[in-house]
Short mmCIF file of C-alpha atoms in Angstrom, two decimals:
data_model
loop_
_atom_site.label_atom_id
_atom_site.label_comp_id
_atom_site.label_asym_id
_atom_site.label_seq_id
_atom_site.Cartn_x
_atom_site.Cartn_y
_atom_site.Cartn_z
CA UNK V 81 89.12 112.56 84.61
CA UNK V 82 89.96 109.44 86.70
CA UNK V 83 93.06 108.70 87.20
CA UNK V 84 96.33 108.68 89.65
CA UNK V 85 98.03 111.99 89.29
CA UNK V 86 101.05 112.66 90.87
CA UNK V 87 102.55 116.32 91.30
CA UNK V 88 105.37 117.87 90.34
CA UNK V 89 105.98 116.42 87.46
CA UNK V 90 110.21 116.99 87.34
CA UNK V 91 111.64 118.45 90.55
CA UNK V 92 115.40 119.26 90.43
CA UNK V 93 117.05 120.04 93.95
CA UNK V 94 120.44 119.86 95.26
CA UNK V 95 122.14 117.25 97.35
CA UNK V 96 120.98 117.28 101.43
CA UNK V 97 117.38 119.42 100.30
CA UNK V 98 114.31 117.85 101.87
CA UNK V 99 111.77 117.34 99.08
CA UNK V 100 107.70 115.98 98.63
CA UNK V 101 105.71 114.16 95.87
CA UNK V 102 101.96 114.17 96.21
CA UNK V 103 99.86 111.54 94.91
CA UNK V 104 95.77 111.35 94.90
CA UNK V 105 93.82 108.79 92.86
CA UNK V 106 89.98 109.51 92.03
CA UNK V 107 88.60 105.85 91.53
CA UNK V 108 87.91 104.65 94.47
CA UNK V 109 90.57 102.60 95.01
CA UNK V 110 91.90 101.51 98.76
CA UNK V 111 95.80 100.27 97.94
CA UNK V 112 98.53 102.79 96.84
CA UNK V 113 101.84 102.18 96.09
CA UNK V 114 105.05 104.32 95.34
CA UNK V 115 107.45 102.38 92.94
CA UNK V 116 111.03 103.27 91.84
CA UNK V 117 112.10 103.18 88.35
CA UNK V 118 116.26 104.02 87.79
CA UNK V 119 117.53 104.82 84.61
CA UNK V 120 117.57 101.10 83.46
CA UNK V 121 114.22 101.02 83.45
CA UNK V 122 113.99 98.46 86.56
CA UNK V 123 110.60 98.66 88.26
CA UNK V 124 111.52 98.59 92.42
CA UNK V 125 108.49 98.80 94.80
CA UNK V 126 109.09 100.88 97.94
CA UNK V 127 105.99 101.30 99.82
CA UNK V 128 102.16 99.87 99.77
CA UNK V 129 99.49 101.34 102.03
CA UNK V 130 96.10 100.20 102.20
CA UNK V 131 92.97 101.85 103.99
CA UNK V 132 95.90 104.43 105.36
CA UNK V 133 97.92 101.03 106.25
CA UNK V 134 101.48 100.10 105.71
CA UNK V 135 101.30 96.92 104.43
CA UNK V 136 104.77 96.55 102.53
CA UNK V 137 107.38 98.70 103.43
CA UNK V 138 110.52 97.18 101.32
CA UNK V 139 114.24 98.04 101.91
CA UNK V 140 114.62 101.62 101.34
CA UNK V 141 116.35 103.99 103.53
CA UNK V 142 114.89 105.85 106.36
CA UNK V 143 115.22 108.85 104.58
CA UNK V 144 112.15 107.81 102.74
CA UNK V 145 108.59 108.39 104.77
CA UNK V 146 105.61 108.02 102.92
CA UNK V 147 102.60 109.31 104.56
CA UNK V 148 98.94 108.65 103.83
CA UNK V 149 96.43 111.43 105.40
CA UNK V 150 93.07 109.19 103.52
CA UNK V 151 93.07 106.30 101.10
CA UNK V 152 92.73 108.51 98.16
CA UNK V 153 96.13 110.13 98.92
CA UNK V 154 99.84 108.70 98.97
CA UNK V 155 102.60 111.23 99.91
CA UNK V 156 106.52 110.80 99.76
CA UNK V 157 108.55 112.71 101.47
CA UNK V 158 112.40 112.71 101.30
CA UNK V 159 115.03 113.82 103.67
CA UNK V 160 118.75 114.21 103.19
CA UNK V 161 118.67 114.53 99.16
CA UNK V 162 121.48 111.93 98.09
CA UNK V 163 122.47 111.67 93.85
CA UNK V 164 121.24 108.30 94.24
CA UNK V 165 118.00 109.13 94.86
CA UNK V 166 117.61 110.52 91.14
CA UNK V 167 115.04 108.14 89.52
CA UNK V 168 111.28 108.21 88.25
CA UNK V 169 109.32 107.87 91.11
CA UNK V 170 105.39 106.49 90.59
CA UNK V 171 102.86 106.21 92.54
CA UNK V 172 99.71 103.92 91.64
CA UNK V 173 96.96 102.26 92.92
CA UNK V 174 95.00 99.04 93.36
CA UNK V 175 91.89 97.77 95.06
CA UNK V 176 92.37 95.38 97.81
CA UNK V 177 92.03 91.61 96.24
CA UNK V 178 92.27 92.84 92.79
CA UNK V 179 95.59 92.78 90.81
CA UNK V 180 94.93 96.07 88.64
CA UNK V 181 97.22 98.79 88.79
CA UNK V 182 96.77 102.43 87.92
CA UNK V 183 99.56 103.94 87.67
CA UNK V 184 100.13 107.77 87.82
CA UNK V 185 102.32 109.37 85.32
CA UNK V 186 105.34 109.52 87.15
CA UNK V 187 107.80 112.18 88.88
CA UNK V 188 111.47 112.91 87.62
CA UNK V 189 113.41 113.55 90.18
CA UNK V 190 116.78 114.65 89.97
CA UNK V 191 119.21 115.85 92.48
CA UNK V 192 122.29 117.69 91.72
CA UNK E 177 110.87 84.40 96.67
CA UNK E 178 109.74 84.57 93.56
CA UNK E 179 112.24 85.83 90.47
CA UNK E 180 111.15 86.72 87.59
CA UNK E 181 113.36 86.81 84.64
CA UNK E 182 112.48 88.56 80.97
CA UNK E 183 114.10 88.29 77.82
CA UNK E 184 114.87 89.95 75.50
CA UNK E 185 115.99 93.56 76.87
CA UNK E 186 115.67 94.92 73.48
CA UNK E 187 113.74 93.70 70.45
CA UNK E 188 113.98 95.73 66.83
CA UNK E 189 110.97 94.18 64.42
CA UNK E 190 110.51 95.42 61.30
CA UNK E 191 106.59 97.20 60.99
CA UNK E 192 103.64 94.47 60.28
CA UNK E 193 106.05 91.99 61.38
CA UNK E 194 104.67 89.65 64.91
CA UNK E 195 106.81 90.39 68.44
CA UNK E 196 107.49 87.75 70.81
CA UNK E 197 108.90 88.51 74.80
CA UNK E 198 109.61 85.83 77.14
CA UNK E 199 109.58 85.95 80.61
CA UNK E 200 110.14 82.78 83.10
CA UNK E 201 108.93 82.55 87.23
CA UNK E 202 110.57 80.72 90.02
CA UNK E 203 107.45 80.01 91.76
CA UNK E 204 105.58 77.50 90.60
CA UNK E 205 102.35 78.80 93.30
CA UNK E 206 101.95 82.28 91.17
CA UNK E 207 98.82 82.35 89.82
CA UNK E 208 98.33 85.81 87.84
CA UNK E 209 100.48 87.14 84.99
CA UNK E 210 100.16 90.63 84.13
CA UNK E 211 101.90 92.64 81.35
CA UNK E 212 102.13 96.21 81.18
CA UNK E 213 103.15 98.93 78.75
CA UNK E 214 105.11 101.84 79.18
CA UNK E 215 104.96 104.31 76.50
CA UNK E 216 107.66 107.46 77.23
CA UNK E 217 107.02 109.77 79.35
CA UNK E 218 103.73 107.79 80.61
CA UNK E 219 103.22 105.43 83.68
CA UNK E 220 102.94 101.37 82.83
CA UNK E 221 99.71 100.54 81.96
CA UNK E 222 98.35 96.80 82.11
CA UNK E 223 97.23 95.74 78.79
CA UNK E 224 96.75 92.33 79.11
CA UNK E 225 96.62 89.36 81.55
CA UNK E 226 96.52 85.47 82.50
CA UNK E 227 95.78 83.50 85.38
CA UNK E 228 96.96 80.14 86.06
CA UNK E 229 93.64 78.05 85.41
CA UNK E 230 94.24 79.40 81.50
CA UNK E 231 96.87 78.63 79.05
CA UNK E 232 96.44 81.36 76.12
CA UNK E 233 94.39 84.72 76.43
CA UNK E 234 93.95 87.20 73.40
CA UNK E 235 92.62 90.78 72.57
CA UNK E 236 92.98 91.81 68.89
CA UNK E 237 96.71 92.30 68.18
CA UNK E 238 98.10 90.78 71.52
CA UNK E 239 98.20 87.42 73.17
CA UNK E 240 99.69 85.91 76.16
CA UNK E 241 100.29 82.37 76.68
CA UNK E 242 101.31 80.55 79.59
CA UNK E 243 103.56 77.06 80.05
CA UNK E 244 102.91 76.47 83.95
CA UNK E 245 105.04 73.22 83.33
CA UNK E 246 107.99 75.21 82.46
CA UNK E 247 107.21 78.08 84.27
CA UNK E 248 107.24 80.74 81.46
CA UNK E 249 104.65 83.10 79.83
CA UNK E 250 104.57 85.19 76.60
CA UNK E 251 103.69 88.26 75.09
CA UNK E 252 102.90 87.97 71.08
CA UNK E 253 101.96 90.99 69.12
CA UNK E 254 101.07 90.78 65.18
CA UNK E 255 101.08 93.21 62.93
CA UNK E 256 103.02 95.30 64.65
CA UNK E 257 102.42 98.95 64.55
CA UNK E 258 104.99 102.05 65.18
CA UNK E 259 102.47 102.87 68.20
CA UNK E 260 103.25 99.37 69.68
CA UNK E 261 107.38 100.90 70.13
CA UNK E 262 107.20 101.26 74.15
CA UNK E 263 108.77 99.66 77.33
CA UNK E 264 106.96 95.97 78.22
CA UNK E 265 106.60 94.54 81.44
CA UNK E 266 105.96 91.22 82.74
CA UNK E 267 104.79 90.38 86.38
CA UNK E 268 104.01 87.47 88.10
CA UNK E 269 101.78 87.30 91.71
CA UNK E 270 102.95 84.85 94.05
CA UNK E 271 100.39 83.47 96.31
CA UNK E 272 100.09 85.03 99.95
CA UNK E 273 101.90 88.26 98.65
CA UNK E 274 99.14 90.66 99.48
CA UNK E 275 98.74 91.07 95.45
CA UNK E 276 102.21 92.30 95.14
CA UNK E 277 103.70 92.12 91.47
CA UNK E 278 107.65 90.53 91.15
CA UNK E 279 108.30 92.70 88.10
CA UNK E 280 110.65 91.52 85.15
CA UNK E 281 112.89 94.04 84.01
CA UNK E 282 111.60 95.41 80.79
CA UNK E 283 111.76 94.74 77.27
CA UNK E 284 112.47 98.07 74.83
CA UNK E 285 110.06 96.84 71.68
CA UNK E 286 111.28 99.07 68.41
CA UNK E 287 109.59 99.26 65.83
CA UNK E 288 111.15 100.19 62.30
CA UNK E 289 109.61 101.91 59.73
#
């Protein structure tokens, strides 16, 4: 299937744990994106890379490093565990001068 | 920067009746209007979508519109359905923003039986 998927699906972890959400998208696509969605619903972009780029990197705390090892693939990685952080984290994907987003299925992450 | 503002947070419509959200931009320079849908559990998925040159799209049940004088755009769905009960998005795309989306913040459509 094409798609975005996004893996774990929940991941529970305690406060100060150091914790990873993969992403990988199949169609082809060169821009990915990790967005943050709290418990109101708010949508809240964090990062864009394109072609393995940075290209937005929006106000989030240092404890937040995305890392992209080929354009298919979109990794978060999270140090220092805070409540805060607990959310529904997506990744999705775009290609470059088109405004379509694919967006995975999401990760719950909560930290207790 | 552009703001994007959507209204209502939560509309209740009786089944078969028509849905209506609003959402108004701050920059008058945005030029593409997205909405997405965002059934639970699920990522937002686009569904439909305007650009600036065009003031009312449709596909079957759904239909945007946009007012560039006022700076607001639409969603309208008829005939609702209890499969249309999800989370909707607006977005707006200002130019020069790398094809960012400013998001709104969400509209909880119910449906009742």
């Amino acid at each position: 299937d094409t798609a975005v998927s996004q893996t774990p699906k929940y991941l529970v972890t305690q406060m100060g744990n150091d914790k990873s959400i993969k992403c990988e998208q199949n169609l082809g696509h060169d821009t990915m994106y990790w967005y943050k969605q709290d418990s109101k619903k708010f949508l809240k972009i964090m990062f864009s890379y394109n072609n393995k780029e940075l290209i937005i990197n929006e106000t989030v705390p240092n404890r937040f490093s995305p890392k992209s090892p080929d354009k298919a693939h979109l990794n978060l990685h999270i140090n220092s565990l805070e409540l805060g952080d607990s959310a529904v984290y997506f990744c999705a994907s775009s290609l470059q001068g088109d405004y379509g987003y694919t967006f995975g299925s999401g990760t719950r992450l909560t930290v207790v | 920067g552009e703001n994007v503002e959507q209204h209502p947070s939560t509309l209740s419509v009786q089944e078969g009746d028509s849905a209506v959200i609003k959402c108004t931009y701050s920059d008058s320079a945005s030029n593409y209007f997205p909405w997405y849908k965002q059934e639970l559990g699920k990522g937002p998925q686009l569904i439909i979508d305007i650009r600036s040159n065009v003031g009312e799209k449709k596909d079957q049940r759904i239909a945007v519109t946009l007012n560039k004088t006022a700076k607001h755009f639409s969603l309208h769905i008829t005939e609702t359905q209890p499969e249309d009960s999800a989370v909707y998005f607006c977005a707006a795309s200002p130019p020069g923003s790398n094809y960012q989306l400013i998001w709104g913040a969400g509209t909880k459509l119910i449906i009742k039986p």
